[in-house]
PDB file of N, CA and C in Angstrom:
ATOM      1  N   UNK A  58     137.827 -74.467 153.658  1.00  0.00           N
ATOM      2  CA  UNK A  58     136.821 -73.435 153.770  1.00  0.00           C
ATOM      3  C   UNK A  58     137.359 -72.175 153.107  1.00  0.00           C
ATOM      4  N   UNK A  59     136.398 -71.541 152.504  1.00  0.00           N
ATOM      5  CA  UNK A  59     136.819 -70.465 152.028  1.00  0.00           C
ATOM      6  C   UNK A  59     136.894 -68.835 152.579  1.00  0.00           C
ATOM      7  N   UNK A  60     137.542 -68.834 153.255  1.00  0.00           N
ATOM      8  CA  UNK A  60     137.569 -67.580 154.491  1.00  0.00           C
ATOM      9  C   UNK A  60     137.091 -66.117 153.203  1.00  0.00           C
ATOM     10  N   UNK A  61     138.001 -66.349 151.839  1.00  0.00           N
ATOM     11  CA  UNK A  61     138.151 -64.801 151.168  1.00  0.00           C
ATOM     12  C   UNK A  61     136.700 -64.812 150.381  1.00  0.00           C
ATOM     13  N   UNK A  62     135.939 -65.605 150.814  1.00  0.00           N
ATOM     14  CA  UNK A  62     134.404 -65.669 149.967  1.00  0.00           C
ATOM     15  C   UNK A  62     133.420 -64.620 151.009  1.00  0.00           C
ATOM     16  N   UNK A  63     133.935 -64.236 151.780  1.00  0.00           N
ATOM     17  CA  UNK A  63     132.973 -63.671 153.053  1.00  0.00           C
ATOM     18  C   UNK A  63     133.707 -62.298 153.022  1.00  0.00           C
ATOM     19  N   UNK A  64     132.361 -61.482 153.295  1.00  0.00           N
ATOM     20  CA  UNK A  64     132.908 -60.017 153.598  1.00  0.00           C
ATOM     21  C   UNK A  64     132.571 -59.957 155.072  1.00  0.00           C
ATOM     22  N   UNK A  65     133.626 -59.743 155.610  1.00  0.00           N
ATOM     23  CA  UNK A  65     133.967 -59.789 157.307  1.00  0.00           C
ATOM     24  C   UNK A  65     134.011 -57.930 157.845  1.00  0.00           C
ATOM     25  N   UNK A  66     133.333 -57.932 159.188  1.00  0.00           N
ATOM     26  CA  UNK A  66     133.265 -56.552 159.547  1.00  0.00           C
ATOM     27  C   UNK A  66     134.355 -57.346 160.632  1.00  0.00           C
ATOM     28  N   UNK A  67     135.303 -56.461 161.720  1.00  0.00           N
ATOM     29  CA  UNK A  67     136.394 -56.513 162.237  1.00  0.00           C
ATOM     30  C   UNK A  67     135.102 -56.713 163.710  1.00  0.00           C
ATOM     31  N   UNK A  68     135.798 -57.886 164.150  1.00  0.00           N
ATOM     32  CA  UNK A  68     134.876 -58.277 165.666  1.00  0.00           C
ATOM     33  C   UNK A  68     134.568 -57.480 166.098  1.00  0.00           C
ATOM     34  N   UNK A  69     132.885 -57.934 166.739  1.00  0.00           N
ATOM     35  CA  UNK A  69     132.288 -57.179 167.962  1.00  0.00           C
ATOM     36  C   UNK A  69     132.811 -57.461 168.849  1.00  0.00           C
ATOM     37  N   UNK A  70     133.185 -57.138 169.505  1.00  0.00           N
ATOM     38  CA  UNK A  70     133.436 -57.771 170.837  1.00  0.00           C
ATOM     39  C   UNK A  70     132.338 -57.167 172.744  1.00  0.00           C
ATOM     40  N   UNK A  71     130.944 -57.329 172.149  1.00  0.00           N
ATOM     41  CA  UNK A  71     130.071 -56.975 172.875  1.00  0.00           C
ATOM     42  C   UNK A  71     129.538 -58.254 172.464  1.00  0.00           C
ATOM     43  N   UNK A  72     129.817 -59.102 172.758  1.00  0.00           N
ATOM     44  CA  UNK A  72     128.528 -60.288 172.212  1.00  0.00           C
ATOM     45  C   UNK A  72     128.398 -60.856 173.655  1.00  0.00           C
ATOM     46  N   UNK A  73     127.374 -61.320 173.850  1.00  0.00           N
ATOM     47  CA  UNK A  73     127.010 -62.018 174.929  1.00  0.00           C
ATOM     48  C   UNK A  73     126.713 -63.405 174.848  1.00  0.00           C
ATOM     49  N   UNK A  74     125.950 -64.252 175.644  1.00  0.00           N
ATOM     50  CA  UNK A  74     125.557 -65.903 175.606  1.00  0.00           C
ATOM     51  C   UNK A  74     124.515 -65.586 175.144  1.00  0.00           C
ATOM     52  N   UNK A  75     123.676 -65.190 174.622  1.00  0.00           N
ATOM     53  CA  UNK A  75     122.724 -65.086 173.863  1.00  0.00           C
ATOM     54  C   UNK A  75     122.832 -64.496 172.368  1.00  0.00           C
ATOM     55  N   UNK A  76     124.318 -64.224 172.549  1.00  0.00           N
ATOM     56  CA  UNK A  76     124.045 -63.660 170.733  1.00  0.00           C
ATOM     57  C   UNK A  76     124.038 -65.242 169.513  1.00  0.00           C
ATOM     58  N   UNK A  77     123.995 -64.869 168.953  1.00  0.00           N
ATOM     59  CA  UNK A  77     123.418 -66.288 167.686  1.00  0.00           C
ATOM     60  C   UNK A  77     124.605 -66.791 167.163  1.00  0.00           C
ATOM     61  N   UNK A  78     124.398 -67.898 166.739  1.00  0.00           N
ATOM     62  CA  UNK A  78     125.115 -68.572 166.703  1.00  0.00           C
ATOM     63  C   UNK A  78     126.176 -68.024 165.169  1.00  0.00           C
ATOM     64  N   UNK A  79     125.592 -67.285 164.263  1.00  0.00           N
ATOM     65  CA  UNK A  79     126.155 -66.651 163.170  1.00  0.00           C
ATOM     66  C   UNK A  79     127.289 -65.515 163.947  1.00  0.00           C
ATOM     67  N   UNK A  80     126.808 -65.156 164.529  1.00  0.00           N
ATOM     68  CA  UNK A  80     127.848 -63.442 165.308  1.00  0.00           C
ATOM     69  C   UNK A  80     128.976 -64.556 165.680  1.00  0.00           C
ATOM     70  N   UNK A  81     128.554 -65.173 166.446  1.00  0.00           N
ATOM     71  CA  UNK A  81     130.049 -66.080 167.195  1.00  0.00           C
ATOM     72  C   UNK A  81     131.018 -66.451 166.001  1.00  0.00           C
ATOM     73  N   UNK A  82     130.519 -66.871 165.134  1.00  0.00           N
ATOM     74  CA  UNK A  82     131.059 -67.681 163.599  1.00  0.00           C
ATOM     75  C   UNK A  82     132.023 -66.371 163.020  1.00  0.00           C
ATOM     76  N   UNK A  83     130.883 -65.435 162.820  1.00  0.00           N
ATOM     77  CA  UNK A  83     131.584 -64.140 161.973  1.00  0.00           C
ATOM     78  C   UNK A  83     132.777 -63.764 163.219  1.00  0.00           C
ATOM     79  N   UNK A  84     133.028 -64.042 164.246  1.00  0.00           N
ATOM     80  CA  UNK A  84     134.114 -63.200 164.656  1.00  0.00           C
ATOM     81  C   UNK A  84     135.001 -64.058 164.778  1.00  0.00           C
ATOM     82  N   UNK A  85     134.917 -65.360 164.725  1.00  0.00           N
ATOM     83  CA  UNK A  85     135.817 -66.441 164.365  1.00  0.00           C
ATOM     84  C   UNK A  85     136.731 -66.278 163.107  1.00  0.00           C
ATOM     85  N   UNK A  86     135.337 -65.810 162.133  1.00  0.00           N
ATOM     86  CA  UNK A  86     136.105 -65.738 160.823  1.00  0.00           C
ATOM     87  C   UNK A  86     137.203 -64.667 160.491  1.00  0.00           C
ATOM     88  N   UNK A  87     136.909 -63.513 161.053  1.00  0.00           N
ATOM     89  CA  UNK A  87     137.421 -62.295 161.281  1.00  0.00           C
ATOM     90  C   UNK A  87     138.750 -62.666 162.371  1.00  0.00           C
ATOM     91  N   UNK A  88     138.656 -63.570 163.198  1.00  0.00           N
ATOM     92  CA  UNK A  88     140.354 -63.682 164.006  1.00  0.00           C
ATOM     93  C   UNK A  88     141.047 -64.538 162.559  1.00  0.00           C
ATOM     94  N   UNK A  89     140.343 -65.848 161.938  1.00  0.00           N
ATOM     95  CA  UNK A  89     141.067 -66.397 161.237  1.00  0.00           C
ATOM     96  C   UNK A  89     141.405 -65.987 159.801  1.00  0.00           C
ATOM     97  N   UNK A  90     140.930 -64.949 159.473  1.00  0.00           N
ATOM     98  CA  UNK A  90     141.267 -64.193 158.425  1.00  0.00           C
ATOM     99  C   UNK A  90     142.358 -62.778 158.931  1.00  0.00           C
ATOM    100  N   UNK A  91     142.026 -62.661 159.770  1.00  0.00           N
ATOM    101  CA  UNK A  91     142.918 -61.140 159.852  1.00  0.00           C
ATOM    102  C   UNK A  91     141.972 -59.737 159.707  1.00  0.00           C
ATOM    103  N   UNK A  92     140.659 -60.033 159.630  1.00  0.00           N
ATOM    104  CA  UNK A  92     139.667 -58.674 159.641  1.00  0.00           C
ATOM    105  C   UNK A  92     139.915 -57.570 160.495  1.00  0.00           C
ATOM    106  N   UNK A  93     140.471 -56.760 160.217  1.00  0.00           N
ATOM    107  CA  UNK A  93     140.193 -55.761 161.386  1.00  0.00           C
ATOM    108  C   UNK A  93     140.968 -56.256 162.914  1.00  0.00           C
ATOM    109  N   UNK A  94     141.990 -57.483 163.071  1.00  0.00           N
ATOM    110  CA  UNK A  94     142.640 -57.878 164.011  1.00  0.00           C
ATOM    111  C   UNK A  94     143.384 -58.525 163.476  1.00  0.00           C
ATOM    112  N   UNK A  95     144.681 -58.622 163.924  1.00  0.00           N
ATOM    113  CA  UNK A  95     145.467 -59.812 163.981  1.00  0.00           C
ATOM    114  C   UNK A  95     145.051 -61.545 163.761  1.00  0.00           C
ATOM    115  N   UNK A  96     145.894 -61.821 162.347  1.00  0.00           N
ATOM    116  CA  UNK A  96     145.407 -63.356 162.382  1.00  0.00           C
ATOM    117  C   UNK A  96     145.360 -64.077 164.089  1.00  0.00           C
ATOM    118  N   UNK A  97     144.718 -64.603 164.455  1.00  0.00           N
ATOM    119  CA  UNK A  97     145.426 -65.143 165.761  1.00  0.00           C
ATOM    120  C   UNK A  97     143.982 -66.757 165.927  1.00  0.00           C
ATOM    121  N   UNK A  98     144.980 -67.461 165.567  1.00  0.00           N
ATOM    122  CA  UNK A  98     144.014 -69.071 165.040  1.00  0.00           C
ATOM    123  C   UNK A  98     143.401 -69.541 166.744  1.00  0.00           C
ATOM    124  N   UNK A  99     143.726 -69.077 167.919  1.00  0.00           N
ATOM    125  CA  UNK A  99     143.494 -69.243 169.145  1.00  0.00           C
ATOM    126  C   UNK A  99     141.957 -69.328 168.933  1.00  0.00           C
ATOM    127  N   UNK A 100     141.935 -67.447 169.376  1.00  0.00           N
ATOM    128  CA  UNK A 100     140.764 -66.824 169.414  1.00  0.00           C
ATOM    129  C   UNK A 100     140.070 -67.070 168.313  1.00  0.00           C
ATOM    130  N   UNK A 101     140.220 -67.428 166.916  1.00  0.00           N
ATOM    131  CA  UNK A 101     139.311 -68.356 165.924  1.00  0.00           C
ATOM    132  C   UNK A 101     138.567 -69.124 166.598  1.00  0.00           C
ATOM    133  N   UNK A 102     139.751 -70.398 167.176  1.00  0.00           N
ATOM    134  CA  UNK A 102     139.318 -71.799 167.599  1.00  0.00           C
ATOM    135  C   UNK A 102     137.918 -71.140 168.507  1.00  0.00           C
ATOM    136  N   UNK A 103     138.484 -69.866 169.449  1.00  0.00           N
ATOM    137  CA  UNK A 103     137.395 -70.147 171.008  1.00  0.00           C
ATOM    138  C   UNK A 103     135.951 -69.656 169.973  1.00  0.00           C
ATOM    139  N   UNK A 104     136.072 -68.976 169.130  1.00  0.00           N
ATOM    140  CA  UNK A 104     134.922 -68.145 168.795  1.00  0.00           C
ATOM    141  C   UNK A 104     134.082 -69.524 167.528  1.00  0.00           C
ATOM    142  N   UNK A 105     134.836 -70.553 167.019  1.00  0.00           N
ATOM    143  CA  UNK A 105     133.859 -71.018 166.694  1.00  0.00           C
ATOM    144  C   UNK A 105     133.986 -72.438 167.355  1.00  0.00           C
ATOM    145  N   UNK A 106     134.406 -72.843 168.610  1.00  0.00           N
ATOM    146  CA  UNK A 106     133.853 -73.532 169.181  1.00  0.00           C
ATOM    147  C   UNK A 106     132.778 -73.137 169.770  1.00  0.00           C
ATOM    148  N   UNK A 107     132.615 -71.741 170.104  1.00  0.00           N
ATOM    149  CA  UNK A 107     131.355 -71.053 170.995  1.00  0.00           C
ATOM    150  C   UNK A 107     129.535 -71.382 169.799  1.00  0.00           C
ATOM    151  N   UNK A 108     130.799 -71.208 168.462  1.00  0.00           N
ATOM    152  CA  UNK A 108     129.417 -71.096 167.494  1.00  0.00           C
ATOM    153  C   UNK A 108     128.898 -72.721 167.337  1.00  0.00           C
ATOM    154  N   UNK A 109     129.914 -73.755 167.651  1.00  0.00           N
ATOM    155  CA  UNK A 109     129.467 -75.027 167.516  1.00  0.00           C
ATOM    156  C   UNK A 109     128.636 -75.149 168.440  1.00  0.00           C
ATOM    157  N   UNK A 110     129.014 -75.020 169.638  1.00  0.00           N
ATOM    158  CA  UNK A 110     128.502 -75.335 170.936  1.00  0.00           C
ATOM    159  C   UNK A 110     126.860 -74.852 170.378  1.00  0.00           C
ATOM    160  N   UNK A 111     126.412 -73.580 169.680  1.00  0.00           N
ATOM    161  CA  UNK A 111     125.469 -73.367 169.637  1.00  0.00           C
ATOM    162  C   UNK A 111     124.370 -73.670 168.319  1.00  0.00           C
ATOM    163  N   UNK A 112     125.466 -74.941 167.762  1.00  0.00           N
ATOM    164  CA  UNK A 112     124.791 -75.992 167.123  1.00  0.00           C
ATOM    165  C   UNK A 112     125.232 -75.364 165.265  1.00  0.00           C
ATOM    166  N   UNK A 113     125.958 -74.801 165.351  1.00  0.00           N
ATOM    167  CA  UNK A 113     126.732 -74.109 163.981  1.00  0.00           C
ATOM    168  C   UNK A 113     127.382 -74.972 163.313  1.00  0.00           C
ATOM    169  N   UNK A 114     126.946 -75.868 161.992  1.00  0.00           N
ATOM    170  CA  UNK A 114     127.577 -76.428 161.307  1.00  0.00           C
ATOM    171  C   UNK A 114     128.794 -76.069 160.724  1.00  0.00           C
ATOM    172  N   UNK A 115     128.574 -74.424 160.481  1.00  0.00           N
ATOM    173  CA  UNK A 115     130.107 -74.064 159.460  1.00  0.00           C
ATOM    174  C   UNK A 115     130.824 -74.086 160.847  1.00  0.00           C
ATOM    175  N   UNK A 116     130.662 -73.237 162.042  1.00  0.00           N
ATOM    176  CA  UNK A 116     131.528 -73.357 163.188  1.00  0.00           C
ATOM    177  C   UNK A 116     132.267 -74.609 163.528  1.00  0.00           C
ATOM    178  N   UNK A 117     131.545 -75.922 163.720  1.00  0.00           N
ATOM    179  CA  UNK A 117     131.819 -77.100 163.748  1.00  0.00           C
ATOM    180  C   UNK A 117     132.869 -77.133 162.593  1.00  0.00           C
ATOM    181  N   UNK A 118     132.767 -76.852 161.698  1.00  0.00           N
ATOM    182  CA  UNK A 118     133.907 -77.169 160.224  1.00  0.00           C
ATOM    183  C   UNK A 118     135.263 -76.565 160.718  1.00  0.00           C
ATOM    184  N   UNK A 119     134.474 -75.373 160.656  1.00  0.00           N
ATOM    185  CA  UNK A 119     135.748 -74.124 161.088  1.00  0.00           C
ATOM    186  C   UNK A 119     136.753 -74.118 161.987  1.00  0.00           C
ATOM    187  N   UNK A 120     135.933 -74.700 163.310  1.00  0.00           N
ATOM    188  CA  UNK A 120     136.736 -75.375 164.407  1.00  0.00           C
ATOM    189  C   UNK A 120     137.917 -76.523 163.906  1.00  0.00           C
ATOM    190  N   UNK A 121     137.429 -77.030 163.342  1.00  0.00           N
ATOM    191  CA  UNK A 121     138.252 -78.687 162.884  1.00  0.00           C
ATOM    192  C   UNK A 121     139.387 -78.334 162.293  1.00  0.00           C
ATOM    193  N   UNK A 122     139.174 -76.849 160.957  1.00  0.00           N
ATOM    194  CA  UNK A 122     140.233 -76.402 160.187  1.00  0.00           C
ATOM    195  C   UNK A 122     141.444 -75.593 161.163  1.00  0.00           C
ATOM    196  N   UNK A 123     140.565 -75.271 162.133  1.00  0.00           N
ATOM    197  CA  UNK A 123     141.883 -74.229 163.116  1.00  0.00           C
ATOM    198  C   UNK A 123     142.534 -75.721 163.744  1.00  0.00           C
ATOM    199  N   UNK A 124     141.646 -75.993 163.941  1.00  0.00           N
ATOM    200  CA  UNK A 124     142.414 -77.084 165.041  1.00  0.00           C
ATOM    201  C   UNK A 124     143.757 -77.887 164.183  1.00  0.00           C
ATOM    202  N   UNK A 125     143.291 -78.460 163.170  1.00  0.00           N
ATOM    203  CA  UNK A 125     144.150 -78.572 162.215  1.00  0.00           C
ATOM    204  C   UNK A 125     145.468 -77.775 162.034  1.00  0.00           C
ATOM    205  N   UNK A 126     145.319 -76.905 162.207  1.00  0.00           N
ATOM    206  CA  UNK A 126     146.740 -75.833 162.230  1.00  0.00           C
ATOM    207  C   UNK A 126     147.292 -75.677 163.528  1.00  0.00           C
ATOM    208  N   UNK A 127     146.648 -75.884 164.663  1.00  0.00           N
ATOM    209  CA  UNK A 127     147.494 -75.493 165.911  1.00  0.00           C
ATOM    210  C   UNK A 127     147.791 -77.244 166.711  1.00  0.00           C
ATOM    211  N   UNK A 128     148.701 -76.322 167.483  1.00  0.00           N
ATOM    212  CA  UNK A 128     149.244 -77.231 168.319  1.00  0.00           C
ATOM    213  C   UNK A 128     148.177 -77.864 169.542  1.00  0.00           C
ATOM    214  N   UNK A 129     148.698 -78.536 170.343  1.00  0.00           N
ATOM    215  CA  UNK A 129     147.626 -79.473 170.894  1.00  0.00           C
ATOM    216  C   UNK A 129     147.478 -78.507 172.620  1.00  0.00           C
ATOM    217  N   UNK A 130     148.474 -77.816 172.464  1.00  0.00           N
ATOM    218  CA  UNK A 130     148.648 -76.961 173.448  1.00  0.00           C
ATOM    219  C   UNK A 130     147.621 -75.327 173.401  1.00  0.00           C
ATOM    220  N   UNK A 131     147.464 -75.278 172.272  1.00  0.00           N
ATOM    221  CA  UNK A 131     146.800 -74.067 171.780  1.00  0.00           C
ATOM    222  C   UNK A 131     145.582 -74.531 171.740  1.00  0.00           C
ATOM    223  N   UNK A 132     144.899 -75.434 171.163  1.00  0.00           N
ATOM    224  CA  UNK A 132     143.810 -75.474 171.212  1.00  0.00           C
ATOM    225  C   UNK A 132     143.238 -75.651 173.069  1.00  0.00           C
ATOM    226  N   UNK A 133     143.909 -76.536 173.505  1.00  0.00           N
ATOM    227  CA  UNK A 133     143.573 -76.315 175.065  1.00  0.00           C
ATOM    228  C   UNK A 133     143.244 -74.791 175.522  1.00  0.00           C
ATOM    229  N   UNK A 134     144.093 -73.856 175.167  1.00  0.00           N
ATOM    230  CA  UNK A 134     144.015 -72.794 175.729  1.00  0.00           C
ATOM    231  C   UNK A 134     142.970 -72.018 174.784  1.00  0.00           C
ATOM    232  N   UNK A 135     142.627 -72.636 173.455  1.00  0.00           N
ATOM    233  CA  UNK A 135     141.164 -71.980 173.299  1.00  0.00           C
ATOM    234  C   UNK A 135     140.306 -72.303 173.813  1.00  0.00           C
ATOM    235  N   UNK A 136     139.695 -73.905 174.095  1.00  0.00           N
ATOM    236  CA  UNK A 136     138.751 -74.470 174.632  1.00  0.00           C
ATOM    237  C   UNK A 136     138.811 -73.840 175.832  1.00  0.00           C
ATOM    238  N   UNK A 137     139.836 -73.366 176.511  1.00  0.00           N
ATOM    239  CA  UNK A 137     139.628 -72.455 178.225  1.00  0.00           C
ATOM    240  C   UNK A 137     139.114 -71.454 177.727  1.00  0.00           C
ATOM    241  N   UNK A 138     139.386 -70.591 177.053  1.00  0.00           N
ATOM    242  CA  UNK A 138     139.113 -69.327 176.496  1.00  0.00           C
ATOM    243  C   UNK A 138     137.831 -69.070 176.121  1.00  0.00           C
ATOM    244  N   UNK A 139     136.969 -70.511 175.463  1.00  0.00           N
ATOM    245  CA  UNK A 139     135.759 -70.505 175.254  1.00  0.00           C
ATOM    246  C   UNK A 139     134.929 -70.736 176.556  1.00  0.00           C
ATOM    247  N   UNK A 140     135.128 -71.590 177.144  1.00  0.00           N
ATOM    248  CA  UNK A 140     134.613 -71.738 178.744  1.00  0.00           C
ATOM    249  C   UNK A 140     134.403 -70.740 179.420  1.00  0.00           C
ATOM    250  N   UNK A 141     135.594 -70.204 179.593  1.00  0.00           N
ATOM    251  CA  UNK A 141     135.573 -68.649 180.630  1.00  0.00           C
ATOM    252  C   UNK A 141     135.046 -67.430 179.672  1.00  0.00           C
ATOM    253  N   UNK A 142     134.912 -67.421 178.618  1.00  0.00           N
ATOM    254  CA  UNK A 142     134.111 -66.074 177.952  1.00  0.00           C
ATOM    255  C   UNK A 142     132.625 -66.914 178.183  1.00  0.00           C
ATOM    256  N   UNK A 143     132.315 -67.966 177.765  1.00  0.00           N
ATOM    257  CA  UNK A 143     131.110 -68.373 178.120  1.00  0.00           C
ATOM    258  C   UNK A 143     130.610 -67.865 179.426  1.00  0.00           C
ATOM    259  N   UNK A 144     131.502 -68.569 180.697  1.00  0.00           N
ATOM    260  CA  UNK A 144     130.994 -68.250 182.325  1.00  0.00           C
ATOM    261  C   UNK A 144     130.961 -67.088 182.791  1.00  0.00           C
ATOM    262  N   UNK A 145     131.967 -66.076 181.535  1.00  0.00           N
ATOM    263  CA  UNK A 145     131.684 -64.239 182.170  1.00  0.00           C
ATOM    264  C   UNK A 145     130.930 -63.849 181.733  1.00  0.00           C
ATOM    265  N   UNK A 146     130.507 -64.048 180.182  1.00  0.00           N
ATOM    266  CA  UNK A 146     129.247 -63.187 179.435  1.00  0.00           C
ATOM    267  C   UNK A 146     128.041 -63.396 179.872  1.00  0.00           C
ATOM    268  N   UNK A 147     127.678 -61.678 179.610  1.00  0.00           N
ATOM    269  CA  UNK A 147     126.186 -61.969 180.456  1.00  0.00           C
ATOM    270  C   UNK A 147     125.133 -63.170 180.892  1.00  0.00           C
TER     271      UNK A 147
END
């Protein structure tokens, strides 16, 4: 995937369970690029598993490519990460 093809604004981090399935993606892209935060492939993974979950083909991709890079231990602790931002947001 081509992360440097996208012009990335540095995460919202006001998004709720109702924001779309693109916002979840873009702040995925923005942890896995380094936008405006720290690379950190975790919080990638949780933000576009959130965008798969909400039926996001590139998310679905995107997910696969982080996952690809982390350990089997890390992705666990995104998939929690996605769960529990899911069960707190509005």
């Amino acid at each position: 995937m081509a992360y440097a093809d996208m012009r990335l604004e540095p995460p919202c981090v006001d998004l709720d369970r109702n924001a779309p399935a693109e916002e979840l993606y873009k702040v995925g892209l923005a942890y896995a690029a380094g936008t405006g935060v720290a690379i950190d492939l975790v919080a990638a993974h949780k933000w576009f598993n959130l965008a798969a979950a909400k039926g996001s083909e590139a998310g679905k991709a995107a997910r696969q490519d982080m996952a690809d890079q982390m350990s089997a231990d890390e992705v666990a602790r995104a998939q929690r990460a996605a769960r529990e931002w899911f069960m707190k947001a509005n």
